Amino acid sequence: MNVYQLSKRLERVADYLPSDSCFADIGSDHAYLPCYVCLNDSEAKAIAGEVNVGPYESALSEVRNQNLEDRIEVRLGDGLEVLEPGEVRQVVIAGMGGSLIKNILDRGKEKLKNVDRIIVQPNIGAKFLREWFIEQKYQLTKEEILEENGHTYEILIAQPGDPLVCYQKDIFSKQLLFGPHLLKERPEVFRQKWKEEYAKRQRVLTQINKSKEPHLEKMNEVRTEMEWIEEVLAI
């Protein structure tokens, strides 16, 4: 992967940024995403945030190599603390666990003033982000699922708005787990992911049953999710 050839998941993330974007890429690593966007859109500007010194220095080097210092600023700091309120219009957080991304957004809520689009790509735990968007009054406008190098990734796009517009009261919990948009579309990669998730839950149930003191609440939760997966996949 480099600034000219992003991974498939980051390329799709880039596609959800509007033209003339002014965005923050939090956990930017080598700043490949900001460089790619700015090289392909002469009006785009970005802030690349990185908490670790090594990747921060790599990002600085990459931005210099691409002669993009006038449009990409690399900052060292934890999560959204690298931003000033109202400084960007879009925020991208990609390549982390859903609970970590949720924590980053939660700790930096005051920095999201004027942000009209949040794009997240959790490696696991997308449900945590759907919950956060609802709590913070963001509307989930689009979800995408893709497979790359044997891993399945979900991309969620949200903007300020009615957080419940894409949810139904009678299947709310199920939509949180599967994703309201993905549950409607059910592409093949979605079906494959949930077949694997079903097998994981079977293994979890086996482990719980072997326990001397089975955790009944967890057992019921896993069984319920397995029933939902059976319904969704018709298995």
PDB file of C-alpha atoms in Angstrom:
ATOM      1  CA  MET A   1       0.000   0.000   0.000  1.00  0.00           C
ATOM      2  CA  ASN A   2       1.155   3.554  -0.784  1.00  0.00           C
ATOM      3  CA  VAL A   3      -0.286   6.995  -1.579  1.00  0.00           C
ATOM      4  CA  TYR A   4      -0.972   5.963  -5.181  1.00  0.00           C
ATOM      5  CA  GLN A   5      -2.412   2.520  -4.398  1.00  0.00           C
ATOM      6  CA  LEU A   6      -4.464   2.434  -1.221  1.00  0.00           C
ATOM      7  CA  SER A   7      -5.904  -0.728   0.269  1.00  0.00           C
ATOM      8  CA  LYS A   8      -9.419  -1.448  -0.981  1.00  0.00           C
ATOM      9  CA  ARG A   9     -10.960  -0.470   2.366  1.00  0.00           C
ATOM     10  CA  LEU A  10      -9.166   2.911   2.489  1.00  0.00           C
ATOM     11  CA  GLU A  11      -9.999   3.595  -1.137  1.00  0.00           C
ATOM     12  CA  ARG A  12     -13.683   3.128  -0.309  1.00  0.00           C
ATOM     13  CA  VAL A  13     -13.299   5.397   2.741  1.00  0.00           C
ATOM     14  CA  ALA A  14     -11.794   8.052   0.439  1.00  0.00           C
ATOM     15  CA  ASP A  15     -14.758   7.701  -1.923  1.00  0.00           C
ATOM     16  CA  TYR A  16     -17.084   8.870   0.871  1.00  0.00           C
ATOM     17  CA  LEU A  17     -15.234  12.154   1.318  1.00  0.00           C
ATOM     18  CA  PRO A  18     -16.836  14.973  -0.687  1.00  0.00           C
ATOM     19  CA  SER A  19     -14.838  17.010  -3.180  1.00  0.00           C
ATOM     20  CA  ASP A  20     -13.087  20.042  -1.619  1.00  0.00           C
ATOM     21  CA  SER A  21     -13.042  18.130   1.667  1.00  0.00           C
ATOM     22  CA  CYS A  22     -11.443  19.539   4.790  1.00  0.00           C
ATOM     23  CA  PHE A  23     -11.002  16.488   6.949  1.00  0.00           C
ATOM     24  CA  ALA A  24      -9.134  14.926   9.836  1.00  0.00           C
ATOM     25  CA  ASP A  25      -7.716  11.424   9.573  1.00  0.00           C
ATOM     26  CA  ILE A  26      -7.313  10.208  13.138  1.00  0.00           C
ATOM     27  CA  GLY A  27      -4.778   7.412  13.565  1.00  0.00           C
ATOM     28  CA  SER A  28      -3.369   8.313  10.160  1.00  0.00           C
ATOM     29  CA  ASP A  29      -0.302   6.058  10.337  1.00  0.00           C
ATOM     30  CA  HIS A  30       1.768   6.961   7.233  1.00  0.00           C
ATOM     31  CA  ALA A  31      -0.763   9.627   6.126  1.00  0.00           C
ATOM     32  CA  TYR A  32      -1.474   7.580   2.992  1.00  0.00           C
ATOM     33  CA  LEU A  33      -5.185   8.460   3.030  1.00  0.00           C
ATOM     34  CA  PRO A  34      -4.737  12.273   3.328  1.00  0.00           C
ATOM     35  CA  CYS A  35      -1.995  12.220   0.674  1.00  0.00           C
ATOM     36  CA  TYR A  36      -4.109  10.099  -1.689  1.00  0.00           C
ATOM     37  CA  VAL A  37      -7.124  12.401  -1.296  1.00  0.00           C
ATOM     38  CA  CYS A  38      -5.115  15.611  -1.737  1.00  0.00           C
ATOM     39  CA  LEU A  39      -3.225  14.255  -4.755  1.00  0.00           C
ATOM     40  CA  ASN A  40      -6.563  13.431  -6.408  1.00  0.00           C
ATOM     41  CA  ASP A  41      -8.411  16.600  -5.347  1.00  0.00           C
ATOM     42  CA  SER A  42      -6.499  19.866  -5.651  1.00  0.00           C
ATOM     43  CA  GLU A  43      -8.929  21.658  -3.313  1.00  0.00           C
ATOM     44  CA  ALA A  44      -8.835  19.098  -0.470  1.00  0.00           C
ATOM     45  CA  LYS A  45      -7.097  19.811   2.843  1.00  0.00           C
ATOM     46  CA  ALA A  46      -6.397  17.498   5.756  1.00  0.00           C
ATOM     47  CA  ILE A  47      -5.080  17.101   9.257  1.00  0.00           C
ATOM     48  CA  ALA A  48      -3.331  13.789   9.927  1.00  0.00           C
ATOM     49  CA  GLY A  49      -3.441  12.896  13.623  1.00  0.00           C
ATOM     50  CA  GLU A  50      -1.200  10.218  15.105  1.00  0.00           C
ATOM     51  CA  VAL A  51      -0.624   9.309  18.750  1.00  0.00           C
ATOM     52  CA  ASN A  52       2.633   7.368  18.253  1.00  0.00           C
ATOM     53  CA  VAL A  53       5.935   9.079  17.444  1.00  0.00           C
ATOM     54  CA  GLY A  54       7.112   6.519  14.847  1.00  0.00           C
ATOM     55  CA  PRO A  55       4.016   6.719  12.591  1.00  0.00           C
ATOM     56  CA  TYR A  56       3.859  10.497  13.180  1.00  0.00           C
ATOM     57  CA  GLU A  57       7.385  10.861  11.781  1.00  0.00           C
ATOM     58  CA  SER A  58       6.515   8.534   8.873  1.00  0.00           C
ATOM     59  CA  ALA A  59       3.479  10.714   8.124  1.00  0.00           C
ATOM     60  CA  LEU A  60       5.589  13.889   8.200  1.00  0.00           C
ATOM     61  CA  SER A  61       8.063  12.305   5.794  1.00  0.00           C
ATOM     62  CA  GLU A  62       5.336  11.126   3.395  1.00  0.00           C
ATOM     63  CA  VAL A  63       3.660  14.551   3.310  1.00  0.00           C
ATOM     64  CA  ARG A  64       7.018  16.206   2.566  1.00  0.00           C
ATOM     65  CA  ASN A  65       7.820  13.653  -0.156  1.00  0.00           C
ATOM     66  CA  GLN A  66       4.504  14.472  -1.865  1.00  0.00           C
ATOM     67  CA  ASN A  67       5.043  18.252  -1.504  1.00  0.00           C
ATOM     68  CA  LEU A  68       1.738  18.568   0.331  1.00  0.00           C
ATOM     69  CA  GLU A  69       2.896  20.510   3.409  1.00  0.00           C
ATOM     70  CA  ASP A  70       0.665  23.442   2.390  1.00  0.00           C
ATOM     71  CA  ARG A  71      -2.474  21.269   2.481  1.00  0.00           C
ATOM     72  CA  ILE A  72      -1.797  18.483   4.999  1.00  0.00           C
ATOM     73  CA  GLU A  73      -0.788  19.204   8.563  1.00  0.00           C
ATOM     74  CA  VAL A  74       0.543  16.282  10.596  1.00  0.00           C
ATOM     75  CA  ARG A  75      -0.091  16.541  14.335  1.00  0.00           C
ATOM     76  CA  LEU A  76       1.051  14.392  17.251  1.00  0.00           C
ATOM     77  CA  GLY A  77      -1.650  13.751  19.831  1.00  0.00           C
ATOM     78  CA  ASP A  78      -4.278  11.405  21.239  1.00  0.00           C
ATOM     79  CA  GLY A  79      -7.479  11.085  19.215  1.00  0.00           C
ATOM     80  CA  LEU A  80      -9.423  14.260  18.522  1.00  0.00           C
ATOM     81  CA  GLU A  81      -7.264  16.332  20.866  1.00  0.00           C
ATOM     82  CA  VAL A  82      -5.182  17.225  17.789  1.00  0.00           C
ATOM     83  CA  LEU A  83      -8.128  19.322  16.540  1.00  0.00           C
ATOM     84  CA  GLU A  84      -9.614  22.694  17.411  1.00  0.00           C
ATOM     85  CA  PRO A  85     -13.433  22.890  17.491  1.00  0.00           C
ATOM     86  CA  GLY A  86     -14.823  23.757  14.049  1.00  0.00           C
ATOM     87  CA  GLU A  87     -11.499  23.217  12.294  1.00  0.00           C
ATOM     88  CA  VAL A  88     -12.605  20.404   9.951  1.00  0.00           C
ATOM     89  CA  ARG A  89     -15.834  19.410   8.238  1.00  0.00           C
ATOM     90  CA  GLN A  90     -15.236  15.652   8.031  1.00  0.00           C
ATOM     91  CA  VAL A  91     -13.620  13.164  10.395  1.00  0.00           C
ATOM     92  CA  VAL A  92     -12.233   9.758   9.401  1.00  0.00           C
ATOM     93  CA  ILE A  93     -11.234   7.074  11.908  1.00  0.00           C
ATOM     94  CA  ALA A  94     -10.282   3.799  10.236  1.00  0.00           C
ATOM     95  CA  GLY A  95      -8.554   0.540  11.095  1.00  0.00           C
ATOM     96  CA  MET A  96      -9.316   0.230  14.812  1.00  0.00           C
ATOM     97  CA  GLY A  97     -11.781  -1.681  16.950  1.00  0.00           C
ATOM     98  CA  GLY A  98     -15.278  -0.249  17.219  1.00  0.00           C
ATOM     99  CA  SER A  99     -15.077   0.276  20.984  1.00  0.00           C
ATOM    100  CA  LEU A 100     -11.805   2.229  20.619  1.00  0.00           C
ATOM    101  CA  ILE A 101     -13.252   4.423  17.858  1.00  0.00           C
ATOM    102  CA  LYS A 102     -16.326   5.043  20.014  1.00  0.00           C
ATOM    103  CA  ASN A 103     -14.075   6.041  22.916  1.00  0.00           C
ATOM    104  CA  ILE A 104     -12.096   8.456  20.694  1.00  0.00           C
ATOM    105  CA  LEU A 105     -15.299  10.101  19.438  1.00  0.00           C
ATOM    106  CA  ASP A 106     -16.761  10.283  22.928  1.00  0.00           C
ATOM    107  CA  ARG A 107     -13.679  11.893  24.467  1.00  0.00           C
ATOM    108  CA  GLY A 108     -13.503  14.468  21.669  1.00  0.00           C
ATOM    109  CA  LYS A 109     -17.187  15.310  21.234  1.00  0.00           C
ATOM    110  CA  GLU A 110     -16.578  19.039  21.665  1.00  0.00           C
ATOM    111  CA  LYS A 111     -14.181  18.949  18.689  1.00  0.00           C
ATOM    112  CA  LEU A 112     -16.932  17.816  16.315  1.00  0.00           C
ATOM    113  CA  LYS A 113     -18.557  21.248  15.999  1.00  0.00           C
ATOM    114  CA  ASN A 114     -19.205  21.988  12.282  1.00  0.00           C
ATOM    115  CA  VAL A 115     -18.389  18.380  11.338  1.00  0.00           C
ATOM    116  CA  ASP A 116     -20.998  17.336   8.778  1.00  0.00           C
ATOM    117  CA  ARG A 117     -19.738  13.813   8.099  1.00  0.00           C
ATOM    118  CA  ILE A 118     -18.084  11.115  10.188  1.00  0.00           C
ATOM    119  CA  ILE A 119     -16.630   8.105   8.358  1.00  0.00           C
ATOM    120  CA  VAL A 120     -15.566   5.157  10.486  1.00  0.00           C
ATOM    121  CA  GLN A 121     -14.117   1.817   9.473  1.00  0.00           C
ATOM    122  CA  PRO A 122     -14.059  -0.476  12.504  1.00  0.00           C
ATOM    123  CA  ASN A 123     -12.215  -3.772  12.204  1.00  0.00           C
ATOM    124  CA  ILE A 124     -14.664  -5.265  14.727  1.00  0.00           C
ATOM    125  CA  GLY A 125     -17.509  -4.002  16.902  1.00  0.00           C
ATOM    126  CA  ALA A 126     -19.480  -1.799  14.477  1.00  0.00           C
ATOM    127  CA  LYS A 127     -22.454  -2.135  16.834  1.00  0.00           C
ATOM    128  CA  PHE A 128     -20.727   0.151  19.383  1.00  0.00           C
ATOM    129  CA  LEU A 129     -20.559   2.902  16.780  1.00  0.00           C
ATOM    130  CA  ARG A 130     -24.189   2.553  15.753  1.00  0.00           C
ATOM    131  CA  GLU A 131     -25.108   2.967  19.414  1.00  0.00           C
ATOM    132  CA  TRP A 132     -22.873   6.046  19.739  1.00  0.00           C
ATOM    133  CA  PHE A 133     -24.334   7.690  16.638  1.00  0.00           C
ATOM    134  CA  ILE A 134     -27.835   7.252  18.059  1.00  0.00           C
ATOM    135  CA  GLU A 135     -26.829   8.620  21.477  1.00  0.00           C
ATOM    136  CA  GLN A 136     -25.146  11.668  19.922  1.00  0.00           C
ATOM    137  CA  LYS A 137     -27.896  12.407  17.352  1.00  0.00           C
ATOM    138  CA  TYR A 138     -26.077  11.354  14.204  1.00  0.00           C
ATOM    139  CA  GLN A 139     -27.953   9.776  11.324  1.00  0.00           C
ATOM    140  CA  LEU A 140     -26.377   6.663   9.824  1.00  0.00           C
ATOM    141  CA  THR A 141     -26.692   7.475   6.123  1.00  0.00           C
ATOM    142  CA  LYS A 142     -24.747   4.611   4.555  1.00  0.00           C
ATOM    143  CA  GLU A 143     -23.041   1.322   5.427  1.00  0.00           C
ATOM    144  CA  GLU A 144     -20.757  -0.764   3.285  1.00  0.00           C
ATOM    145  CA  ILE A 145     -19.160  -4.152   3.861  1.00  0.00           C
ATOM    146  CA  LEU A 146     -16.186  -5.482   1.919  1.00  0.00           C
ATOM    147  CA  GLU A 147     -13.669  -8.289   2.034  1.00  0.00           C
ATOM    148  CA  GLU A 148      -9.931  -7.796   1.644  1.00  0.00           C
ATOM    149  CA  ASN A 149      -7.117 -10.294   2.209  1.00  0.00           C
ATOM    150  CA  GLY A 150      -9.373 -12.674   4.107  1.00  0.00           C
ATOM    151  CA  HIS A 151     -10.782 -10.001   6.443  1.00  0.00           C
ATOM    152  CA  THR A 152     -14.222  -8.415   6.421  1.00  0.00           C
ATOM    153  CA  TYR A 153     -14.525  -4.675   7.010  1.00  0.00           C
ATOM    154  CA  GLU A 154     -17.530  -2.419   7.550  1.00  0.00           C
ATOM    155  CA  ILE A 155     -17.597   1.279   6.692  1.00  0.00           C
ATOM    156  CA  LEU A 156     -20.177   3.513   8.381  1.00  0.00           C
ATOM    157  CA  ILE A 157     -21.027   7.052   7.306  1.00  0.00           C
ATOM    158  CA  ALA A 158     -22.973   9.381   9.590  1.00  0.00           C
ATOM    159  CA  GLN A 159     -24.049  13.009   9.695  1.00  0.00           C
ATOM    160  CA  PRO A 160     -25.986  15.189  12.157  1.00  0.00           C
ATOM    161  CA  GLY A 161     -29.687  14.392  11.893  1.00  0.00           C
ATOM    162  CA  ASP A 162     -32.503  12.155  13.060  1.00  0.00           C
ATOM    163  CA  PRO A 163     -30.644   9.117  14.453  1.00  0.00           C
ATOM    164  CA  LEU A 164     -33.648   6.795  14.351  1.00  0.00           C
ATOM    165  CA  VAL A 165     -34.797   7.401  10.787  1.00  0.00           C
ATOM    166  CA  CYS A 166     -33.183   4.187   9.498  1.00  0.00           C
ATOM    167  CA  TYR A 167     -34.285   1.995  12.418  1.00  0.00           C
ATOM    168  CA  GLN A 168     -37.521   0.119  13.154  1.00  0.00           C
ATOM    169  CA  LYS A 169     -38.746  -0.237  16.706  1.00  0.00           C
ATOM    170  CA  ASP A 170     -39.681  -3.928  16.423  1.00  0.00           C
ATOM    171  CA  ILE A 171     -36.244  -5.029  15.122  1.00  0.00           C
ATOM    172  CA  PHE A 172     -34.099  -2.295  16.666  1.00  0.00           C
ATOM    173  CA  SER A 173     -31.644  -4.597  18.513  1.00  0.00           C
ATOM    174  CA  LYS A 174     -31.206  -6.756  15.429  1.00  0.00           C
ATOM    175  CA  GLN A 175     -30.478  -3.701  13.281  1.00  0.00           C
ATOM    176  CA  LEU A 176     -27.851  -2.514  15.763  1.00  0.00           C
ATOM    177  CA  LEU A 177     -26.043  -5.827  15.401  1.00  0.00           C
ATOM    178  CA  PHE A 178     -26.260  -6.296  11.628  1.00  0.00           C
ATOM    179  CA  GLY A 179     -26.555  -2.666  10.527  1.00  0.00           C
ATOM    180  CA  PRO A 180     -29.899  -1.265   9.314  1.00  0.00           C
ATOM    181  CA  HIS A 181     -28.678  -0.636   5.750  1.00  0.00           C
ATOM    182  CA  LEU A 182     -26.702  -3.876   5.455  1.00  0.00           C
ATOM    183  CA  LEU A 183     -29.639  -5.860   6.797  1.00  0.00           C
ATOM    184  CA  LYS A 184     -31.746  -4.550   3.913  1.00  0.00           C
ATOM    185  CA  GLU A 185     -29.118  -5.123   1.245  1.00  0.00           C
ATOM    186  CA  ARG A 186     -27.558  -8.393   2.488  1.00  0.00           C
ATOM    187  CA  PRO A 187     -24.748  -8.614  -0.100  1.00  0.00           C
ATOM    188  CA  GLU A 188     -22.808 -11.855  -0.435  1.00  0.00           C
ATOM    189  CA  VAL A 189     -19.883 -10.648   1.706  1.00  0.00           C
ATOM    190  CA  PHE A 190     -22.384  -9.789   4.467  1.00  0.00           C
ATOM    191  CA  ARG A 191     -23.795 -13.311   4.324  1.00  0.00           C
ATOM    192  CA  GLN A 192     -20.306 -14.810   4.449  1.00  0.00           C
ATOM    193  CA  LYS A 193     -19.363 -12.693   7.452  1.00  0.00           C
ATOM    194  CA  TRP A 194     -22.418 -13.760   9.433  1.00  0.00           C
ATOM    195  CA  LYS A 195     -21.901 -17.427   8.598  1.00  0.00           C
ATOM    196  CA  GLU A 196     -18.485 -17.063  10.240  1.00  0.00           C
ATOM    197  CA  GLU A 197     -19.979 -15.119  13.150  1.00  0.00           C
ATOM    198  CA  TYR A 198     -22.533 -17.895  13.642  1.00  0.00           C
ATOM    199  CA  ALA A 199     -19.734 -20.469  13.899  1.00  0.00           C
ATOM    200  CA  LYS A 200     -17.915 -18.242  16.425  1.00  0.00           C
ATOM    201  CA  ARG A 201     -21.018 -18.058  18.573  1.00  0.00           C
ATOM    202  CA  GLN A 202     -21.392 -21.839  18.435  1.00  0.00           C
ATOM    203  CA  ARG A 203     -17.877 -22.123  19.845  1.00  0.00           C
ATOM    204  CA  VAL A 204     -18.634 -19.547  22.547  1.00  0.00           C
ATOM    205  CA  LEU A 205     -21.763 -21.463  23.533  1.00  0.00           C
ATOM    206  CA  THR A 206     -19.757 -24.683  23.766  1.00  0.00           C
ATOM    207  CA  GLN A 207     -17.229 -22.986  26.084  1.00  0.00           C
ATOM    208  CA  ILE A 208     -19.989 -21.534  28.275  1.00  0.00           C
ATOM    209  CA  ASN A 209     -21.636 -24.943  28.576  1.00  0.00           C
ATOM    210  CA  LYS A 210     -18.324 -26.494  29.674  1.00  0.00           C
ATOM    211  CA  SER A 211     -17.985 -23.985  32.486  1.00  0.00           C
ATOM    212  CA  LYS A 212     -18.680 -25.174  36.028  1.00  0.00           C
ATOM    213  CA  GLU A 213     -20.873 -22.130  36.564  1.00  0.00           C
ATOM    214  CA  PRO A 214     -22.335 -21.185  33.168  1.00  0.00           C
ATOM    215  CA  HIS A 215     -23.002 -17.457  32.694  1.00  0.00           C
ATOM    216  CA  LEU A 216     -26.727 -17.647  31.924  1.00  0.00           C
ATOM    217  CA  GLU A 217     -27.122 -14.045  30.777  1.00  0.00           C
ATOM    218  CA  LYS A 218     -24.277 -14.396  28.282  1.00  0.00           C
ATOM    219  CA  MET A 219     -25.656 -17.755  27.145  1.00  0.00           C
ATOM    220  CA  ASN A 220     -29.066 -16.233  26.430  1.00  0.00           C
ATOM    221  CA  GLU A 221     -27.503 -13.298  24.589  1.00  0.00           C
ATOM    222  CA  VAL A 222     -25.472 -15.631  22.347  1.00  0.00           C
ATOM    223  CA  ARG A 223     -28.486 -17.863  21.683  1.00  0.00           C
ATOM    224  CA  THR A 224     -30.617 -14.868  20.728  1.00  0.00           C
ATOM    225  CA  GLU A 225     -27.971 -13.615  18.296  1.00  0.00           C
ATOM    226  CA  MET A 226     -27.681 -17.091  16.783  1.00  0.00           C
ATOM    227  CA  GLU A 227     -31.440 -17.148  16.231  1.00  0.00           C
ATOM    228  CA  TRP A 228     -31.229 -13.768  14.509  1.00  0.00           C
ATOM    229  CA  ILE A 229     -28.406 -14.982  12.275  1.00  0.00           C
ATOM    230  CA  GLU A 230     -30.455 -18.066  11.369  1.00  0.00           C
ATOM    231  CA  GLU A 231     -33.372 -15.820  10.389  1.00  0.00           C
ATOM    232  CA  VAL A 232     -31.221 -13.430   8.371  1.00  0.00           C
ATOM    233  CA  LEU A 233     -29.381 -16.176   6.495  1.00  0.00           C
ATOM    234  CA  ALA A 234     -32.370 -18.534   6.461  1.00  0.00           C
ATOM    235  CA  ILE A 235     -30.256 -21.399   7.800  1.00  0.00           C
TER     236      ILE A 235
END
